[in-house]
Coordinates of C-alpha atoms and ligand atoms in Angstrom, one line a residue:
X1 CA 114.8 -38.4 179.4
X2 CA 111.7 -38.4 180.6
X3 CA 108.6 -40.6 179.3
X4 CA 108.1 -43.4 176.5
X5 CA 105.0 -42.3 174.7
X6 CA 105.4 -41.1 170.7
X7 CA 107.7 -38.2 171.5
X8 CA 109.9 -40.3 174.3
X9 CA 109.9 -43.3 172.1
X10 CA 111.1 -41.5 169.0
X11 CA 113.6 -39.0 170.9
X12 CA 115.0 -42.2 172.3
X13 CA 115.5 -43.6 168.4
X14 CA 116.8 -40.3 167.4
X15 CA 119.3 -39.5 169.7
X16 CA 120.7 -42.5 170.0
X17 CA 121.1 -43.0 166.5
X18 CA 123.0 -40.0 166.7
X19 CA 125.3 -41.4 168.8
X20 CA 124.4 -40.3 172.0
X21 CA 123.8 -42.4 175.1
X22 CA 120.4 -42.0 176.1
X23 CA 118.2 -43.5 179.2
X24 CA 114.8 -43.3 179.2
X25 CA 112.8 -43.4 182.4
X26 CA 109.3 -44.3 182.4
X27 CA 106.2 -44.6 185.0
X28 CA 104.1 -46.9 183.3
X29 CA 105.0 -50.9 183.5
X30 CA 104.4 -50.1 179.4
X31 CA 105.5 -47.9 176.8
X32 CA 102.6 -45.9 175.1
X33 CA 102.3 -42.8 177.4
X34 CA 98.5 -41.9 177.3
X35 CA 97.6 -45.1 175.3
X36 CA 99.5 -47.2 178.0
X37 CA 96.9 -45.6 180.7
X38 CA 93.7 -44.6 178.7
X39 CA 92.3 -48.1 178.4
X40 CA 88.7 -47.1 178.7
X41 CA 85.9 -48.8 176.8
X42 CA 85.7 -47.0 173.6
X43 CA 88.8 -45.1 173.6
X44 CA 89.9 -44.5 170.2
X45 CA 92.0 -41.7 168.4
X46 CA 90.1 -38.7 166.6
X47 CA 93.3 -38.3 163.9
X48 CA 93.4 -40.6 161.3
X49 CA 95.8 -43.9 161.9
X50 CA 97.8 -43.0 158.6
X51 CA 98.2 -39.7 159.9
X52 CA 98.7 -40.9 163.6
X53 CA 101.6 -42.5 163.0
X54 CA 105.6 -41.9 162.6
X55 CA 106.8 -40.9 159.6
X56 CA 110.4 -41.0 160.1
X57 CA 111.1 -44.3 158.6
X58 CA 109.6 -45.0 154.9
X59 CA 109.8 -49.0 155.8
X60 CA 108.0 -48.8 158.9
X61 CA 105.6 -46.3 157.3
X62 CA 105.1 -49.3 154.3
X63 CA 104.9 -52.2 156.4
X64 CA 102.5 -51.3 159.3
X65 CA 98.8 -52.0 158.3
X66 CA 96.3 -49.8 160.2
X67 CA 92.7 -52.0 160.5
X68 CA 90.3 -49.0 161.0
X69 CA 90.3 -45.4 159.7
X70 CA 90.5 -44.5 163.5
X71 CA 92.3 -46.7 165.6
X72 CA 91.3 -48.1 168.7
X73 CA 93.7 -47.7 172.0
X74 CA 94.5 -51.6 172.0
X75 CA 95.7 -51.1 168.1
X76 CA 97.9 -48.1 168.6
X77 CA 99.3 -49.5 172.1
X78 CA 100.5 -52.5 169.7
X79 CA 102.0 -49.9 167.2
X80 CA 104.2 -48.4 169.7
X81 CA 105.4 -51.4 171.2
X82 CA 106.0 -53.0 167.1
X83 CA 107.9 -49.3 167.0
X84 CA 110.0 -50.3 170.0
X85 CA 110.8 -53.8 169.3
X86 CA 111.8 -52.9 165.7
X87 CA 114.4 -50.3 166.8
X88 CA 115.4 -52.1 169.5
X89 CA 115.0 -49.3 171.9
X90 CA 113.4 -51.4 175.0
X91 CA 117.2 -52.1 176.3
X92 CA 117.5 -48.2 176.9
X93 CA 114.0 -47.6 178.5
X94 CA 113.7 -48.3 182.3
X95 CA 109.6 -48.8 182.7
X96 CA 108.0 -48.4 186.2
X97 CA 110.1 -46.1 187.5
X98 CA 109.0 -42.5 188.0
X99 CA 111.2 -39.7 188.0
X100 CA 111.0 -37.2 191.2
X101 CA 114.0 -35.0 190.8
X102 CA 115.9 -33.1 187.8
X103 CA 118.6 -30.8 189.1
X104 CA 120.7 -28.7 187.6
X105 CA 124.7 -28.6 188.4
X106 CA 125.1 -25.2 187.6
X107 CA 129.1 -25.5 187.5
X108 CA 129.3 -28.5 185.3
X109 CA 125.9 -27.9 183.7
X110 CA 124.6 -31.2 183.9
X111 CA 121.4 -32.2 184.9
X112 CA 120.8 -34.6 188.0
X113 CA 118.1 -36.9 187.4
X114 CA 116.7 -38.7 190.5
X115 CA 113.8 -41.5 190.3
X116 CA 111.4 -43.2 193.1
X117 CA 113.4 -46.3 192.9
X118 CA 116.7 -44.7 193.8
X119 CA 118.2 -44.3 190.4
X120 CA 120.6 -41.3 190.0
X121 CA 121.6 -40.3 186.8
X122 CA 124.0 -37.4 185.5
X123 CA 123.4 -36.1 182.1
X124 CA 124.0 -33.1 179.7
X125 CA 120.7 -33.0 178.2
X126 CA 117.2 -33.5 179.7
X127 CA 114.3 -34.0 177.5
X128 CA 110.9 -34.0 179.4
X129 CA 108.7 -36.4 177.3
X130 CA 105.8 -36.2 179.7
X131 CA 102.6 -35.8 177.5
X132 CA 100.6 -33.0 177.7
X133 CA 97.4 -35.2 179.0
X134 CA 99.1 -37.7 181.6
X135 CA 98.4 -35.8 184.9
X136 CA 95.0 -37.5 185.9
X137 CA 92.4 -35.1 187.6
X138 CA 90.4 -36.7 190.3
X139 CA 87.5 -34.2 191.7
X140 CA 87.7 -33.2 195.3
X141 CA 84.2 -34.2 195.9
X142 CA 83.4 -34.7 199.7
X143 CA 83.5 -38.6 200.7
X144 CA 84.8 -39.8 197.1
X145 CA 87.7 -41.6 198.6
X146 CA 85.5 -43.8 201.2
X147 CA 82.9 -44.9 197.8
X148 CA 81.6 -48.0 198.8
X149 CA 81.3 -49.6 195.1
X150 CA 84.2 -50.0 192.6
X151 CA 86.0 -46.5 191.6
X152 CA 87.6 -45.9 188.0
X153 CA 89.2 -43.4 186.5
X154 CA 89.1 -43.3 182.5
X155 CA 92.8 -42.3 182.5
X156 CA 93.9 -45.2 185.0
X157 CA 91.8 -47.9 183.6
X158 CA 92.3 -51.7 184.9
X159 CA 94.6 -53.5 182.3
X160 CA 92.2 -56.3 181.7
X161 CA 88.9 -54.5 181.8
X162 CA 86.0 -53.9 183.7
X163 CA 82.6 -55.9 183.0
X164 CA 79.5 -53.5 183.9
X165 CA 76.8 -56.1 183.1
X166 CA 74.1 -56.2 185.7
X167 CA 75.5 -53.0 187.4
X168 CA 74.1 -49.4 188.4
X169 CA 77.0 -47.2 186.9
X170 CA 77.6 -43.4 187.3
X171 CA 79.8 -41.5 184.9
X172 CA 81.2 -38.2 186.0
X173 CA 82.3 -36.1 183.1
X174 CA 81.1 -35.8 179.4
X175 CA 84.4 -34.7 177.9
X176 CA 86.0 -36.7 175.1
X177 CA 86.9 -39.8 177.2
X178 CA 83.3 -40.0 178.9
X179 CA 81.7 -39.4 175.1
X180 CA 83.4 -42.2 174.0
X181 CA 82.9 -44.5 177.1
X182 CA 79.3 -43.6 177.8
X183 CA 77.8 -45.3 174.9
X184 CA 79.9 -48.6 175.6
X185 CA 79.0 -48.5 179.3
X186 CA 75.6 -48.2 178.4
X187 CA 75.3 -51.3 176.4
X188 CA 76.8 -53.0 179.4
X189 CA 75.1 -51.6 182.4
X190 CA 71.7 -52.4 184.2
X191 CA 71.3 -48.6 184.7
X192 CA 73.8 -45.9 184.2
X193 CA 73.4 -42.4 185.4
X194 CA 75.7 -39.7 183.4
X195 CA 76.3 -36.7 185.8
X196 CA 77.0 -33.7 183.4
X197 CA 78.3 -30.5 184.4
X198 CA 78.8 -29.0 181.0
X199 CA 77.3 -30.0 177.9
X200 CA 80.0 -30.9 175.2
X201 CA 80.1 -30.7 171.1
X202 CA 80.7 -33.6 169.6
X203 CA 80.6 -35.0 166.0
X204 CA 80.1 -38.9 165.1
X205 CA 83.6 -40.4 164.7
X206 CA 82.8 -41.5 161.4
X207 CA 85.1 -44.6 161.8
X208 CA 85.4 -47.1 159.1
X209 CA 87.4 -50.5 158.8
X210 CA 90.2 -50.3 156.3
X211 CA 90.3 -52.5 153.5
X212 CA 94.0 -53.5 151.0
X213 CA 92.7 -51.3 148.5
X214 CA 92.4 -47.8 150.7
X215 CA 95.9 -48.9 152.2
X216 CA 97.5 -49.6 149.3
X217 CA 96.1 -45.7 148.1
X218 CA 97.5 -44.3 151.5
X219 CA 100.7 -45.7 151.2
X220 CA 101.3 -44.7 147.8
X221 CA 100.3 -41.3 148.5
X222 CA 102.4 -41.0 151.7
X223 CA 104.9 -38.8 150.7
X224 CA 102.4 -36.2 149.8
X225 CA 100.1 -36.6 152.4
X226 CA 103.0 -36.0 154.9
X227 CA 104.0 -32.7 152.9
X228 CA 100.4 -31.5 153.3
X229 CA 100.7 -32.4 156.9
X230 CA 103.7 -30.5 157.9
X231 CA 102.4 -27.3 156.2
X232 CA 98.6 -27.9 157.7
X233 CA 97.4 -26.0 160.7
X234 CA 96.7 -29.0 162.6
X235 CA 99.0 -31.7 161.4
X236 CA 96.9 -34.1 159.1
X237 CA 96.4 -33.3 155.3
X238 CA 93.4 -31.3 155.5
X239 CA 92.9 -27.5 154.4
X240 CA 89.9 -25.5 155.3
X241 CA 87.1 -24.6 152.9
X242 CA 88.9 -21.9 150.6
X243 CA 86.4 -19.0 151.8
X244 CA 85.4 -17.4 154.7
X245 CA 82.0 -18.9 156.5
X246 CA 80.7 -15.5 156.5
X247 CA 81.5 -15.2 152.8
X248 CA 79.7 -18.6 151.8
X249 CA 76.5 -18.9 150.5
X250 CA 74.1 -21.5 152.4
X251 CA 74.7 -24.3 150.1
X252 CA 78.7 -23.9 150.2
X253 CA 77.9 -23.9 154.3
X254 CA 75.8 -26.8 154.3
X255 CA 77.8 -28.7 151.7
X256 CA 81.2 -28.1 153.6
X257 CA 80.0 -28.6 156.9
X258 CA 78.2 -32.1 155.5
X259 CA 81.5 -33.3 154.0
X260 CA 83.3 -32.6 157.4
X261 CA 80.4 -34.2 159.3
X262 CA 80.9 -37.4 157.2
X263 CA 84.7 -37.4 157.3
X264 CA 84.4 -37.5 161.1
X265 CA 87.5 -36.8 163.6
X266 CA 88.1 -33.2 165.3
X267 CA 88.5 -31.7 162.0
X268 CA 84.6 -30.9 162.0
X269 CA 85.9 -27.5 164.0
X270 CA 88.3 -26.4 161.3
X271 CA 86.0 -26.4 158.3
X272 CA 86.1 -22.7 157.5
X273 CA 89.5 -20.6 158.3
X274 CA 87.6 -17.9 159.9
X275 CA 85.4 -20.1 162.3
X276 CA 87.5 -20.1 165.0
X277 CA 88.0 -16.1 164.7
X278 CA 84.8 -14.6 164.4
X279 CA 81.4 -15.5 166.5
X280 CA 79.1 -14.8 163.1
X281 CA 81.4 -17.7 161.3
X282 CA 81.4 -20.3 164.5
X283 CA 77.5 -19.8 164.8
X284 CA 77.3 -21.1 161.2
X285 CA 78.9 -24.4 162.4
X286 CA 77.1 -24.6 165.7
X287 CA 73.8 -24.3 164.0
X288 CA 74.7 -27.0 161.6
X289 CA 75.8 -29.2 164.5
X290 CA 72.8 -28.1 166.5
X291 CA 70.8 -29.3 163.8
X292 CA 71.9 -32.7 163.3
X293 CA 71.9 -33.3 167.1
X294 CA 68.8 -32.5 167.7
X295 CA 67.5 -34.7 164.8
X296 CA 68.8 -37.7 167.1
X297 CA 67.5 -37.2 170.5
X298 CA 64.1 -38.5 171.4
X299 CA 63.2 -36.2 174.3
X300 CA 63.4 -32.3 173.4
X301 CA 64.1 -31.8 177.0
X302 CA 66.9 -34.0 177.4
X303 CA 68.4 -32.4 173.8
X304 CA 68.1 -29.1 175.8
X305 CA 70.5 -30.2 178.2
X306 CA 73.0 -31.6 176.0
X307 CA 73.2 -28.8 173.5
X308 CA 76.0 -26.5 174.8
X309 CA 75.3 -22.8 175.1
X310 CA 78.0 -21.7 177.0
X311 CA 81.0 -21.6 174.5
X312 CA 81.5 -21.1 170.8
X313 CA 81.9 -24.9 168.9
X314 CA 85.7 -25.8 168.9
X315 CA 86.6 -23.6 171.8
X316 CA 86.7 -26.4 174.0
X317 CA 88.2 -30.0 172.0
X318 CA 85.5 -30.6 169.9
X319 CA 84.6 -34.5 171.0
X320 CA 83.9 -37.5 168.6
X321 CA 81.5 -40.0 169.3
X322 CA 79.8 -43.3 168.2
X323 CA 76.0 -42.9 169.2
X324 CA 76.7 -40.7 172.1
X325 CA 73.6 -38.6 171.8
X326 CA 71.5 -41.7 170.8
X327 CA 72.5 -43.0 173.8
X328 CA 70.1 -41.1 176.1
X329 CA 67.1 -42.7 173.7
X330 CA 67.8 -46.0 176.1
X331 CA 65.7 -46.6 178.8
X332 CA 68.7 -47.9 181.3
X333 CA 70.7 -44.3 180.9
X334 CA 69.4 -40.9 182.7
X335 CA 71.2 -37.9 182.4
X336 CA 71.8 -35.8 185.5
X337 CA 72.0 -32.3 185.2
X338 CA 74.6 -30.9 188.1
X339 CA 74.3 -27.4 187.0
X340 CA 70.5 -27.3 188.3
X341 CA 71.4 -29.9 190.9
X342 CA 75.6 -30.0 192.2
X343 CA 76.8 -33.1 193.7
X344 CA 77.3 -32.7 197.5
X345 CA 78.9 -35.5 198.5
X346 CA 79.3 -39.4 198.0
X347 CA 77.9 -41.2 200.7
X348 CA 78.8 -44.9 201.3
X349 CA 77.5 -46.2 197.7
X350 CA 75.6 -43.0 196.7
X351 CA 76.1 -39.8 194.8
X352 CA 74.2 -37.5 196.4
X353 CA 73.1 -34.3 194.4
X354 CA 71.1 -31.5 196.1
X355 CA 67.7 -33.0 195.3
X356 CA 68.3 -36.8 194.9
X357 CA 70.5 -39.4 195.6
X358 CA 72.0 -42.6 193.1
X359 CA 73.1 -45.7 194.7
X360 CA 75.9 -47.3 192.4
X361 CA 77.7 -50.2 192.1
X362 CA 80.6 -48.3 189.9
X363 CA 81.3 -45.0 189.7
X364 CA 83.7 -43.9 186.7
X365 CA 85.4 -40.6 186.7
X366 CA 85.8 -39.3 183.2
X367 CA 87.1 -35.8 184.8
X368 CA 89.9 -35.5 182.5
X369 CA 93.8 -33.9 183.1
X370 CA 95.7 -31.1 184.9
X371 CA 96.7 -30.7 181.5
X372 CA 99.8 -29.2 179.7
X373 CA 101.5 -28.4 183.0
X374 CA 100.4 -31.0 185.6
X375 CA 103.0 -33.6 184.8
X376 CA 105.7 -30.9 185.0
X377 CA 104.9 -29.6 188.3
X378 CA 105.2 -32.5 190.0
X379 CA 108.2 -33.0 189.3
X380 CA 111.3 -31.0 191.2
X381 CA 112.8 -29.3 188.5
X382 CA 115.6 -27.4 190.1
X383 CA 117.7 -24.7 187.3
X384 CA 119.7 -21.7 188.1
X385 CA 120.3 -20.1 191.2
X386 CA 117.9 -22.8 192.8
X387 CA 115.3 -21.8 191.5
X388 CA 112.3 -24.1 190.8
X389 CA 110.7 -24.5 187.3
X390 CA 107.1 -24.3 189.4
X391 CA 108.3 -20.9 190.8
X392 CA 109.0 -19.6 187.1
X393 CA 105.8 -20.7 186.1
X394 CA 103.8 -19.6 188.9
X395 CA 101.7 -17.3 186.9
X396 CA 101.4 -19.5 184.0
X397 CA 104.0 -21.6 181.7
X398 CA 107.0 -19.4 180.3
X399 CA 108.8 -20.7 177.4
X400 CA 110.6 -19.8 174.4
X401 CA 108.8 -21.5 171.4
X402 CA 107.8 -24.3 174.1
X403 CA 111.2 -25.6 173.8
X404 CA 113.6 -23.5 175.9
X405 CA 113.3 -22.3 179.4
X406 CA 115.2 -19.2 180.7
X407 CA 117.6 -20.4 183.7
X408 CA 117.2 -24.1 182.6
X409 CA 120.0 -24.8 179.8
X410 CA 120.0 -28.0 177.8
X411 CA 116.3 -28.9 179.5
X412 CA 113.8 -29.5 176.5
X413 CA 109.9 -29.7 177.1
X414 CA 108.2 -31.7 174.1
X415 CA 104.9 -30.9 172.7
X416 CA 104.1 -28.6 176.1
X417 CA 102.7 -24.9 176.5
X418 CA 104.0 -22.7 174.0
X419 CA 103.9 -24.9 171.2
X420 CA 100.9 -26.2 169.1
X421 CA 100.7 -29.1 171.3
X422 CA 97.2 -30.8 171.8
X423 CA 96.0 -28.8 169.1
X424 CA 97.8 -30.8 166.7
X425 CA 98.7 -34.1 165.5
X426 CA 100.9 -35.1 168.4
X427 CA 102.9 -37.6 166.6
X428 CA 103.9 -35.5 163.8
X429 CA 104.5 -32.9 166.6
X430 CA 106.5 -35.0 168.7
X431 CA 108.8 -35.7 165.3
X432 CA 108.7 -32.1 164.8
X433 CA 110.2 -31.2 168.1
X434 CA 112.7 -34.2 168.5
X435 CA 114.4 -33.4 165.2
X436 CA 114.7 -29.9 166.2
X437 CA 116.0 -30.8 169.5
X438 CA 118.5 -33.3 167.9
X439 CA 119.8 -30.6 165.4
X440 CA 120.4 -28.0 168.4
X441 CA 122.6 -30.8 170.0
X442 CA 124.3 -31.7 166.8
X443 CA 124.8 -27.9 166.5
X444 CA 126.0 -27.5 170.0
X445 CA 128.8 -30.2 169.4
X446 CA 130.1 -28.9 165.9
X447 CA 130.1 -25.4 167.6
X448 CA 132.4 -26.7 170.5
X449 CA 129.7 -25.3 172.7
X450 CA 128.2 -27.4 175.5
X451 CA 124.7 -25.5 176.0
X452 CA 121.9 -23.9 174.9
X453 CA 119.5 -21.7 177.0
X454 CA 116.7 -19.5 175.9
X455 CA 117.1 -15.6 176.8
X456 CA 114.4 -14.2 179.4
X457 CA 113.8 -11.4 176.5
X458 CA 113.2 -14.0 173.8
X459 CA 110.9 -15.6 176.5
X460 CA 108.6 -12.6 177.2
X461 CA 108.7 -12.1 173.6
X462 CA 107.3 -15.4 172.8
X463 CA 105.0 -15.7 175.8
X464 CA 103.2 -12.3 174.6
X465 CA 103.3 -13.5 171.0
X466 CA 101.4 -16.8 172.2
X467 CA 98.8 -14.8 174.2
X468 CA 98.3 -12.4 171.6
X469 CA 97.5 -14.7 168.7
X470 CA 95.5 -16.6 171.2
X471 CA 93.2 -13.2 172.0
X472 CA 92.5 -12.7 168.4
X473 CA 90.4 -16.3 168.3
X474 CA 87.5 -17.5 170.0
X475 CA 89.6 -19.9 172.0
X476 CA 89.9 -17.9 175.1
X477 CA 86.2 -17.2 175.6
X478 CA 85.6 -21.1 177.0
X479 CA 86.6 -22.5 180.5
X480 CA 88.6 -25.0 178.9
X481 CA 91.8 -27.2 180.4
X482 CA 93.6 -25.1 177.4
X483 CA 93.1 -22.2 180.2
X484 CA 93.4 -24.4 183.1
X485 CA 90.2 -23.6 183.7
X486 CA 89.0 -27.4 184.9
X487 CA 91.4 -27.2 187.6
X488 CA 90.7 -24.8 190.7
X489 CA 93.6 -22.3 191.3
X490 CA 95.4 -22.8 188.4
X491 CA 96.2 -19.8 186.3
X492 CA 94.2 -18.8 183.6
X493 CA 96.7 -18.8 180.5
X494 CA 95.7 -19.9 176.9
X495 CA 98.6 -22.6 177.2
X496 CA 99.4 -23.7 173.4
X497 CA 100.5 -21.9 170.5
X498 CA 97.1 -21.2 168.4
X499 CA 99.1 -19.9 165.3
X500 CA 98.9 -23.4 163.5
X501 CA 101.5 -26.3 163.4
X502 CA 102.9 -25.2 160.0
X503 CA 103.5 -21.9 160.9
X504 CA 105.4 -23.2 164.2
X505 CA 107.5 -25.8 162.2
X506 CA 108.4 -22.5 160.0
X507 CA 109.0 -20.4 163.0
X508 CA 111.5 -22.5 164.7
X509 CA 113.2 -23.9 161.7
X510 CA 114.1 -20.2 161.3
X511 CA 115.2 -19.8 164.9
X512 CA 117.7 -22.6 164.1
X513 CA 118.9 -21.7 160.7
X514 CA 119.7 -18.4 162.3
X515 CA 122.0 -20.1 165.0
X516 CA 119.3 -20.4 167.6
X517 CA 118.5 -16.8 167.4
X518 CA 116.8 -16.0 171.0
X519 CA 119.0 -18.8 172.8
X520 CA 122.2 -18.4 174.6
X521 CA 125.0 -20.5 173.1
X522 CA 127.3 -21.4 175.7
X523 CA 130.9 -22.1 175.2
X524 CA 132.9 -24.9 176.8
Ligands
LIG1 P1 87.8 -33.1 180.0 O1 87.8 -32.7 178.3 O2 88.6 -32.4 180.8 O3 86.3 -33.7 180.3 C1 86.5 -33.8 182.2 C2 84.7 -33.8 182.3 O4 85.0 -34.2 183.8 C3 84.4 -32.5 182.2 O5 82.6 -32.9 181.5 C4 84.0 -31.6 183.4 O6 82.9 -30.7 183.2 C5 84.2 -33.4 184.0 N1 83.9 -32.5 185.3 C6 85.5 -32.6 185.9 N2 85.4 -32.2 187.4 C7 84.1 -32.7 187.8 C8 83.5 -32.1 189.0 N3 84.3 -32.1 190.1 N4 82.2 -32.4 189.0 C9 81.5 -32.9 188.0 N5 82.2 -32.8 186.4 C10 83.3 -32.9 186.2 O7 88.7 -34.4 180.0 P2 88.4 -35.7 179.1 O8 87.4 -36.2 178.4 O9 89.6 -37.1 179.7 O10 89.4 -35.2 177.9 C11 90.5 -34.6 177.7 C12 91.1 -34.5 176.4 O11 91.8 -35.7 176.2 C13 90.2 -34.2 175.0 O12 90.1 -32.7 175.2 C14 91.3 -34.5 174.2 O13 92.3 -33.6 173.6 C15 91.9 -35.6 174.7 N6 91.3 -37.2 174.6 C16 91.1 -37.5 173.2 C17 90.5 -38.3 172.7 C18 90.6 -39.1 171.3 O14 91.3 -38.8 170.7 N7 89.1 -39.5 170.9 C19 89.8 -39.4 173.9 C20 89.9 -38.9 175.0 C21 90.5 -38.0 175.3 P3 83.3 -29.3 183.2 O15 83.3 -29.2 181.5 O16 82.0 -28.8 183.4 O17 84.7 -28.7 183.6

């Protein structure tokens, strides 16, 4: 198994409990995946902590106390370490060990897994738990590698933190990571330049501390909360307003959006059921958002630059923030509009745009990830007939249910393309996928079979279904990382399954109940 984030840790627990021998390799020196690497100031989850936590063990659920509504990165990292120790999982995880090759022995139907450290393991099953947001994107800006100041990427943040006091700092990137980090850096730095290529939609995070009474109430209602989450569109127990935005009155629109605004987190983009379906519905959300945001930015010309005009709200992942827009009212913060004046090169300690030069002590790249496929593609994965996964996926990822790939028997890619993935609560999604894989393994064993392999026709149908469903929404209209649009040369394909977490859960359960319809069951 590759990866010891939320998916890998639970897969280890589940498959080991089922009597399998499991070896996990993890590139990081600690467990936690995305929460191990992304230690930038302000890093916090945008799904409520009570929901963004494992549901598989009732005692674990009852004993863990979250201190805030939306947990910080350090608290989530403490939680996952707690889980690893509580279930004695550490002994099967080899840290600091990067997997390089995953190669099928076609005769024996076993996977040979090799690591940079020289490990060679032969396994019947290979589970990829790499995380959709784990391959940091370093932009190709001329001269970047020889920047004379301190260079950071939000997804590779130093473990002992960074003190920006008295420093001239630049931040490139205004996605979720940049938008969380910028207010924190602005409070420390002497001068902050934000280099913005695209403006982004962000809603207030709405974080509050949790007291004992709030925690008691959450824990008493956990079973219902989880049930609703599993049926929901995004893996948390919130339902959209029971009416289309285009049919709602002005009062209903305002009240429903205000309620979600106050709730905070990413659910603002799911307030109404048609909000991501038609531009008329989407515009009602965008107008509400715009009036809120314009009201907190002092300089209207700065507000003009911070308000997106190139994509519907929610068609890129909506960001959450703590006083992000107000940060531009500070006199030590300047917004540099890269659309008007692009970065040309980095020269010594300066970022040179087409019309100015910014001398910096530190430069922070908040430039995101080669998402969903980037980490898979870094591995040399070789299936039947010596075909590499990179060849099979050259025009975009091709899976059946996200879980199976034709020509790659018993290889399971968790929470990746073809599944709801980043559109859902990743902790519950990990559990859903791992439980499905564990059931499939049990099915093979009880039927005297050795392997499960997605059939090419099932893959073709699923790829078409995912693409048709996406085309029925506004999601493909943005140049988002969901589409691979942030990485030059990457195929433009909407990668997640857009039909909803609950719907997806039903589909994969029905496939299993029908004897793994669409998969070949290979006898021993
Ligand atoms: P991102 O959303 O991809 O944002 C990257 C930013 O860098 C964009 O503003 C992008 O501009 C800019 N950029 C990239 N290359 C550039 C270049 N060469 N020159 C100038 N600007 C450049 O990445 P992210 O902020 O790390 O977030 C990724 C995802 O991680 C999020 O969408 C979310 O799913 C997850 N995340 C979640 C949380 C949370 O739970 N609160 C926090 C952080 C991240 P363009 O838009 O013009 O490409």
